[in-house]
PDB file of C-alpha atoms in Angstrom:
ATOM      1  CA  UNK Y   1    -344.960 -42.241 126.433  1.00  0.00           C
ATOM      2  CA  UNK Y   2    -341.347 -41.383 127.760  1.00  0.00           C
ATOM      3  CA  UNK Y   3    -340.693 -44.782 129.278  1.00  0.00           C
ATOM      4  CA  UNK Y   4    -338.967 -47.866 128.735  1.00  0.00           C
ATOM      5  CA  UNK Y   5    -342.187 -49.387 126.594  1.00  0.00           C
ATOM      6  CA  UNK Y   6    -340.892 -46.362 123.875  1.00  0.00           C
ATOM      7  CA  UNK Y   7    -337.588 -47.679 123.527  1.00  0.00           C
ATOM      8  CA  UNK Y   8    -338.272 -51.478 123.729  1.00  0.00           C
ATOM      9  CA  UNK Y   9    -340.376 -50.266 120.314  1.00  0.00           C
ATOM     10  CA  UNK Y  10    -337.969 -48.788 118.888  1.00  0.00           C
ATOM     11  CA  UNK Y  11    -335.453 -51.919 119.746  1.00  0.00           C
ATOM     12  CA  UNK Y  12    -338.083 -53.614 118.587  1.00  0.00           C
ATOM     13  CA  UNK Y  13    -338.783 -52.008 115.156  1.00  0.00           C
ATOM     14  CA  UNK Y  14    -334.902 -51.355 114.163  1.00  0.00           C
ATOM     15  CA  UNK Y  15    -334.809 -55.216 114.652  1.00  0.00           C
ATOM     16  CA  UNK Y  16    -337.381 -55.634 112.547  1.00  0.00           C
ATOM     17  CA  UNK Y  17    -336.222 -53.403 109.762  1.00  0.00           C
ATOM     18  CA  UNK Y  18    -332.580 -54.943 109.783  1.00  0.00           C
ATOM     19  CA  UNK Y  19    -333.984 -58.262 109.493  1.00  0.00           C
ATOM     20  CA  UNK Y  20    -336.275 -56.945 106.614  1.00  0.00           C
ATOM     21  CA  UNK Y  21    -333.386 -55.226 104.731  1.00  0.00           C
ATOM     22  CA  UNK Y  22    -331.210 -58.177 104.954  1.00  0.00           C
ATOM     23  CA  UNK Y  23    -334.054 -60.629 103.933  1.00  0.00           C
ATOM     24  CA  UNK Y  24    -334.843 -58.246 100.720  1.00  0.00           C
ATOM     25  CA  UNK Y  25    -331.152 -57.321  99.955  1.00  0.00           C
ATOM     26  CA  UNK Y  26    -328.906 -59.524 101.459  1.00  0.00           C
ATOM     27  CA  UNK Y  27    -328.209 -62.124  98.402  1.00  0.00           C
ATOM     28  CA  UNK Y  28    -328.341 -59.297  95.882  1.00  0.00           C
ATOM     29  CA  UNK Y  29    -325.093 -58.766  93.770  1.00  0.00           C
ATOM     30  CA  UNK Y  30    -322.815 -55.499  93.975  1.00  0.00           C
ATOM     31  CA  UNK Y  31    -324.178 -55.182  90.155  1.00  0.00           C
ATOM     32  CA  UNK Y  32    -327.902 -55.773  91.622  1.00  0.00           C
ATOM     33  CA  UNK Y  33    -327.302 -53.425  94.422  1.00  0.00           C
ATOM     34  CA  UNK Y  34    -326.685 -50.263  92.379  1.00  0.00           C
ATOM     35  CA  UNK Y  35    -328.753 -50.764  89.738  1.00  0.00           C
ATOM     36  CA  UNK Y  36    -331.238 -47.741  88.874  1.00  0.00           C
ATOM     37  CA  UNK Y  37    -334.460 -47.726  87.042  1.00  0.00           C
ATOM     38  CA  UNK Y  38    -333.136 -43.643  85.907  1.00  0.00           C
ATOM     39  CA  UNK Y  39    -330.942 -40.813  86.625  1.00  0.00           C
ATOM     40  CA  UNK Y  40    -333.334 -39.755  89.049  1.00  0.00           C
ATOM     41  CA  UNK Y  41    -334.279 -42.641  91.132  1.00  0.00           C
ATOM     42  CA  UNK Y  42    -331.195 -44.171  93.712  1.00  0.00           C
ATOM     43  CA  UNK Y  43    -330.271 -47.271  93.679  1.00  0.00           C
ATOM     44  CA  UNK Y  44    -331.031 -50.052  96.421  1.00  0.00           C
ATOM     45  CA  UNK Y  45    -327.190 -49.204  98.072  1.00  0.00           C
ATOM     46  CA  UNK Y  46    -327.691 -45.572  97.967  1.00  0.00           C
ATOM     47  CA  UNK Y  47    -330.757 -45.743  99.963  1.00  0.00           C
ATOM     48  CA  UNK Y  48    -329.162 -47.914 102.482  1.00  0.00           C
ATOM     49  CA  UNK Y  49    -325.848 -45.689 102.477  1.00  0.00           C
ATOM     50  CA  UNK Y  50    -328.421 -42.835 102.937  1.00  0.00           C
ATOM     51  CA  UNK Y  51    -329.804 -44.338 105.707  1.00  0.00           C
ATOM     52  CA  UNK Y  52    -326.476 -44.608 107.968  1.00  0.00           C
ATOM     53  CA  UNK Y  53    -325.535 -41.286 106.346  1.00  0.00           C
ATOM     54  CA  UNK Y  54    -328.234 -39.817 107.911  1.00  0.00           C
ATOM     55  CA  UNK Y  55    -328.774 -41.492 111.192  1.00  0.00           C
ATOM     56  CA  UNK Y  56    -325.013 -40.443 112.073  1.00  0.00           C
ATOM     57  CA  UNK Y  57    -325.360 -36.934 111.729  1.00  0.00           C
ATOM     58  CA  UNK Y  58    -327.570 -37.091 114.729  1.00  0.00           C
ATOM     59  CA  UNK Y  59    -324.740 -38.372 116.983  1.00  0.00           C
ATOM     60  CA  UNK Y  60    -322.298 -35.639 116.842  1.00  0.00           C
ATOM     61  CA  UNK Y  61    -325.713 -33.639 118.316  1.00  0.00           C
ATOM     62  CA  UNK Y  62    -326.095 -36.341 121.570  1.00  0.00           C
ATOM     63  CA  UNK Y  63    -322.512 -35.437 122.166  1.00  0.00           C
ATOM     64  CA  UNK Y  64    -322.126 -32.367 122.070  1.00  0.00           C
ATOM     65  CA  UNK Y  65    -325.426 -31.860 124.403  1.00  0.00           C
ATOM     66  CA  UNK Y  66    -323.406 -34.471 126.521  1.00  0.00           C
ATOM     67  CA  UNK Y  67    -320.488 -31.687 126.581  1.00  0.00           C
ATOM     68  CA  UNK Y  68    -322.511 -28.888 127.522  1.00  0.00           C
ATOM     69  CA  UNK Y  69    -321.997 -26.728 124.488  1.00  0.00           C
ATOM     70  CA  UNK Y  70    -324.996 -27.672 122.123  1.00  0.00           C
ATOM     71  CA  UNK Y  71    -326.672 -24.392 121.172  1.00  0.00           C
ATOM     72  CA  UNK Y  72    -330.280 -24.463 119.790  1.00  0.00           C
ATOM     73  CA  UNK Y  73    -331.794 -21.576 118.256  1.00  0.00           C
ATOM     74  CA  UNK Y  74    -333.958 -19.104 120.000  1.00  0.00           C
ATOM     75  CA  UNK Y  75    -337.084 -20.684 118.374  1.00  0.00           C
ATOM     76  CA  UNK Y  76    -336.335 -23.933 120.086  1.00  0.00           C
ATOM     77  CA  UNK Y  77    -337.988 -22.087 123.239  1.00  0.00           C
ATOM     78  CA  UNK Y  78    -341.364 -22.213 122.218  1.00  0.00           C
ATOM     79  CA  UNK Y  79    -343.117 -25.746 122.297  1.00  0.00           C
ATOM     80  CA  UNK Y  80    -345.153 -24.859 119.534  1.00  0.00           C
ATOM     81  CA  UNK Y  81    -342.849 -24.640 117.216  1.00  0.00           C
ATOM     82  CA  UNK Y  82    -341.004 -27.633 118.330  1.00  0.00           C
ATOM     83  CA  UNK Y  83    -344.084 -29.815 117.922  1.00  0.00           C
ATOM     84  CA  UNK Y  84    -344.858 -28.635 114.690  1.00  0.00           C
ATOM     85  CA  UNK Y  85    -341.826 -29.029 113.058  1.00  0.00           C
ATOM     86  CA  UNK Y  86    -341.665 -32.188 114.680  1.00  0.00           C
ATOM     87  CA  UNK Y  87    -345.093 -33.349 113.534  1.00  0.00           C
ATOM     88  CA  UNK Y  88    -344.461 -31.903 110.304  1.00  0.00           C
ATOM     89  CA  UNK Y  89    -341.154 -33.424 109.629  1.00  0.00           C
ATOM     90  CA  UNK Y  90    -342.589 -36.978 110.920  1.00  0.00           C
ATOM     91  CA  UNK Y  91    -345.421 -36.676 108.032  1.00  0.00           C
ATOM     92  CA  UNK Y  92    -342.924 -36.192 105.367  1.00  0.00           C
ATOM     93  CA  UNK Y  93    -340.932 -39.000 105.643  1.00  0.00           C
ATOM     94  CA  UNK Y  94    -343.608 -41.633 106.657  1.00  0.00           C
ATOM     95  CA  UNK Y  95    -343.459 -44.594 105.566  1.00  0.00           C
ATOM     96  CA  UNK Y  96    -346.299 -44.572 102.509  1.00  0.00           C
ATOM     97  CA  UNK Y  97    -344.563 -42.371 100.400  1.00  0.00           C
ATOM     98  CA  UNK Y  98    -346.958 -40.225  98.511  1.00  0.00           C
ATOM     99  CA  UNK Y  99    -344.709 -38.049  96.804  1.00  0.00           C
ATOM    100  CA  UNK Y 100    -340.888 -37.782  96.518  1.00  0.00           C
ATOM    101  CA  UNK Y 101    -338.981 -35.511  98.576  1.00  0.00           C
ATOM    102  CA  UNK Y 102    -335.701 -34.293  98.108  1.00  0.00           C
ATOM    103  CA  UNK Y 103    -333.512 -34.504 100.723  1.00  0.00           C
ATOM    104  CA  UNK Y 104    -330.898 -31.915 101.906  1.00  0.00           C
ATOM    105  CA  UNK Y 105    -327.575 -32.027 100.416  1.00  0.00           C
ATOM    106  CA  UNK Y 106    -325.821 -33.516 103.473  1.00  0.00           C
ATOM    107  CA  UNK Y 107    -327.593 -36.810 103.232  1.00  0.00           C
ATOM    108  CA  UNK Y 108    -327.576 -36.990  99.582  1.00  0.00           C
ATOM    109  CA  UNK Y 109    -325.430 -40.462  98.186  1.00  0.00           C
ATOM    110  CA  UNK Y 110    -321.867 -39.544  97.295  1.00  0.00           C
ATOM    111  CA  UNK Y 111    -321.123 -42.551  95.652  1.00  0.00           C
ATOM    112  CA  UNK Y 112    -322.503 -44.521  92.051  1.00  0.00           C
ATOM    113  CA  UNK Y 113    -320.931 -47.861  92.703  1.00  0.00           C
ATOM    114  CA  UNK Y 114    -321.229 -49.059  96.665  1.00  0.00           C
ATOM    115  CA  UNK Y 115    -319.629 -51.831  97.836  1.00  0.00           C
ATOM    116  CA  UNK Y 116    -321.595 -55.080  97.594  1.00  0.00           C
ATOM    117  CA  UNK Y 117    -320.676 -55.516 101.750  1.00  0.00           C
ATOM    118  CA  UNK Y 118    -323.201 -52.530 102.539  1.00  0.00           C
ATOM    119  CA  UNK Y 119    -326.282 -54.394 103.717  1.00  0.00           C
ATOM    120  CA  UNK Y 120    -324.052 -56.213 106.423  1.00  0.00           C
ATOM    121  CA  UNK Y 121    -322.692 -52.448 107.168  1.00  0.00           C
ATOM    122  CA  UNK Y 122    -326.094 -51.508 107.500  1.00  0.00           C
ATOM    123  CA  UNK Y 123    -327.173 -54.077 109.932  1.00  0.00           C
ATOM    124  CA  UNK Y 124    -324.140 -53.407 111.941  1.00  0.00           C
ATOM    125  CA  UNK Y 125    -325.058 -49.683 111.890  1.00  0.00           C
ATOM    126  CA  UNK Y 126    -328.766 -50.467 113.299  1.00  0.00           C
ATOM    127  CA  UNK Y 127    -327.387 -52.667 116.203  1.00  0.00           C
ATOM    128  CA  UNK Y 128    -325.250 -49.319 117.043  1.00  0.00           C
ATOM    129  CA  UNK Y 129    -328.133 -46.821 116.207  1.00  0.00           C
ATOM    130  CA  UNK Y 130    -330.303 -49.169 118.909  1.00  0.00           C
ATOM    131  CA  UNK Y 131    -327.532 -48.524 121.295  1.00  0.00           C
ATOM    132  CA  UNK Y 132    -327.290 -44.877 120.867  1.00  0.00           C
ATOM    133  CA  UNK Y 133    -331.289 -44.600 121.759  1.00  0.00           C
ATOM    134  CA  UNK Y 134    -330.680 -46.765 124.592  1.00  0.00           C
ATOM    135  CA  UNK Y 135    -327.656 -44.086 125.903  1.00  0.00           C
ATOM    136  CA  UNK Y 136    -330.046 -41.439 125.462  1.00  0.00           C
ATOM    137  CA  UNK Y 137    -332.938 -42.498 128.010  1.00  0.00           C
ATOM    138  CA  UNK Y 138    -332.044 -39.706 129.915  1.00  0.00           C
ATOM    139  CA  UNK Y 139    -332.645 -36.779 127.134  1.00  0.00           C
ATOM    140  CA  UNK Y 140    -335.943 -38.919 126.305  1.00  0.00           C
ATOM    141  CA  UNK Y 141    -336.474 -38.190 129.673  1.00  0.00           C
ATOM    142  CA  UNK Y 142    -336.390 -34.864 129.997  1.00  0.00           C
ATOM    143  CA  UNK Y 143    -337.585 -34.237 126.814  1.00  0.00           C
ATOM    144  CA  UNK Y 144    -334.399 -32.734 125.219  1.00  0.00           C
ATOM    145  CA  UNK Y 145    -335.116 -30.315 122.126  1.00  0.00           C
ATOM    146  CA  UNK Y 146    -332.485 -30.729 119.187  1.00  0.00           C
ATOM    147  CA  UNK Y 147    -332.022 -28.791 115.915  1.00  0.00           C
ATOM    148  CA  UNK Y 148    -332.034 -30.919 113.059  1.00  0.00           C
ATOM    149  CA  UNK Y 149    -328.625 -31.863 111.507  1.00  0.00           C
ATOM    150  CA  UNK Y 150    -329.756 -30.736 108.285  1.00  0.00           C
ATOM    151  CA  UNK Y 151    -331.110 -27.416 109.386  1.00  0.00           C
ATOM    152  CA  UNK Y 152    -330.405 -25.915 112.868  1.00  0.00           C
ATOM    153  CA  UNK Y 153    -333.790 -23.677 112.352  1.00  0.00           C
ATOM    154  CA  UNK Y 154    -336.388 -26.994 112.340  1.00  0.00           C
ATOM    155  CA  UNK Y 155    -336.335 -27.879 115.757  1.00  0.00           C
ATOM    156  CA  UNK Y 156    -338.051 -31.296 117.665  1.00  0.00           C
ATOM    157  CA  UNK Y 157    -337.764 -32.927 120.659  1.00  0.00           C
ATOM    158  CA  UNK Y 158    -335.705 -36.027 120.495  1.00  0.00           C
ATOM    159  CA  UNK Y 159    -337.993 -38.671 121.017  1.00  0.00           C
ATOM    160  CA  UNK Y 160    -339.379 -37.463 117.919  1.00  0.00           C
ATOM    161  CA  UNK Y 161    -335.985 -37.534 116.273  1.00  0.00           C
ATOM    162  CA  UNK Y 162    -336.428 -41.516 116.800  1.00  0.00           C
ATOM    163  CA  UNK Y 163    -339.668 -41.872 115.901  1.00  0.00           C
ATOM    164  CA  UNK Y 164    -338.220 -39.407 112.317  1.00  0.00           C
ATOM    165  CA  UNK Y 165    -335.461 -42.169 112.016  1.00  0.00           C
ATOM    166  CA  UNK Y 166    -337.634 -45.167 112.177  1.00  0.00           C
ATOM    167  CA  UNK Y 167    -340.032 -43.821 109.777  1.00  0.00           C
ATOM    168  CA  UNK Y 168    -337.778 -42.644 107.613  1.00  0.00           C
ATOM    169  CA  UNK Y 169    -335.775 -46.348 107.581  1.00  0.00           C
ATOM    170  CA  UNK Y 170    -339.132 -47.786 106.524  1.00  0.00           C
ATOM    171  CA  UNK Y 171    -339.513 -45.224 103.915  1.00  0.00           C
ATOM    172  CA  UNK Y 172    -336.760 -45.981 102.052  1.00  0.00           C
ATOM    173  CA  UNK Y 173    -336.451 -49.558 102.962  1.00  0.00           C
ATOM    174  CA  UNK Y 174    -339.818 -49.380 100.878  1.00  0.00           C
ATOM    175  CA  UNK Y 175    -338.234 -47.315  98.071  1.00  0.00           C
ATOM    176  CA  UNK Y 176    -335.673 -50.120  98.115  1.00  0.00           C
ATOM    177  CA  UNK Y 177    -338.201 -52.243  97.172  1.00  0.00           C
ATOM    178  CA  UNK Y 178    -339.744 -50.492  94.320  1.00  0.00           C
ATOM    179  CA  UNK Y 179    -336.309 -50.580  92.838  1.00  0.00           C
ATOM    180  CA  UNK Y 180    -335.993 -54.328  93.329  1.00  0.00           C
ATOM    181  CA  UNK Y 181    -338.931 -54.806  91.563  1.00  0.00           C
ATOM    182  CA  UNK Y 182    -338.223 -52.728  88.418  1.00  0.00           C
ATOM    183  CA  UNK Y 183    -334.375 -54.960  88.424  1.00  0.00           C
ATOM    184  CA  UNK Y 184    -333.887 -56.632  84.989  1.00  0.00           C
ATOM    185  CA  UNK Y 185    -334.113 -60.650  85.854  1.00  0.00           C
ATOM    186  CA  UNK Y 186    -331.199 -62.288  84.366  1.00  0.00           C
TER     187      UNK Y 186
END
């Protein structure tokens, strides 16, 4: 489905996850926001910071394809490859997370204590992340291959990228909400 159904979906379901992520989060206190269970698990705020983190390193990729000098690896030829890594990469981050993954070292949360201000950030961020699939209709179109930002050697086409991101969102909008339930009640 390359057609204007596909993005009205994804409009659709970045709405829907802004809305959810504002409904969950949105009262929560600075103190609330970066509380963690452990050293191991991140806090509601670092998920969300993750989030942006990671949906902005795939702009920097639209442009420079929009500038003619995005270079994909020779692997990137072979369709194969593309939809496996594609399919593969869409599995790990669905949604129902079965097991942790860690992610690369790019995305990981720099900061302990985010400012309290981050779930309006973050809706802001997925009104400009549904404009940034809009402006790439075209590459949907024609079926652009990108590299990952993470890794230039896992290679997918793009609407797959968008299908990644919205998963993804989900995912850790639901590990956002394992947190919230472990937070002490005053």
């Amino acid at each position: 489905m390359h057609d204007n159904s596909k993005l009205t979906q994804w409009q659709t379901e970045i709405d829907n996850i802004s809305h959810d992520f504002a409904k969950q989060f949105g009262k929560l206190s600075s103190e609330e926001l970066n509380w963690k269970p452990n050293a191991h698990t991140w806090s509601i705020a670092q998920n969300i910071d993750h989030l942006i983190t990671v949906n902005e390193t795939y702009y920097p990729i639209v442009t420079a394809i929009r500038k003619g000098n995005y270079k994909l690896p020779f692997i990137a030829r072979f369709s194969f490859i593309t939809n496996f890594f594609g399919k593969f990469i869409l599995k790990a981050v669905e949604p129902e997370r079965k097991k942790r993954i860690k992610t690369f070292s790019i995305w990981e949360p720099e900061v302990e204590n985010i400012d309290a201000d981050i779930v309006n950030k973050f809706v802001i961020h997925q009104q400009q992340l549904k404009d940034f699939f809009n402006n790439c209709s075209d590459l949907i179109e024609k079926q652009t291959i990108i590299a990952s930002p993470a890794n230039r050697n896992i290679v997918y086409n793009i609407e797959t990228a968008f299908d990644i991101i919205i998963a993804h969102e989900k995912r850790h909008f639901n590990q956002a909400k394992e947190t919230l339930q472990l937070l002490p009640r005053r």
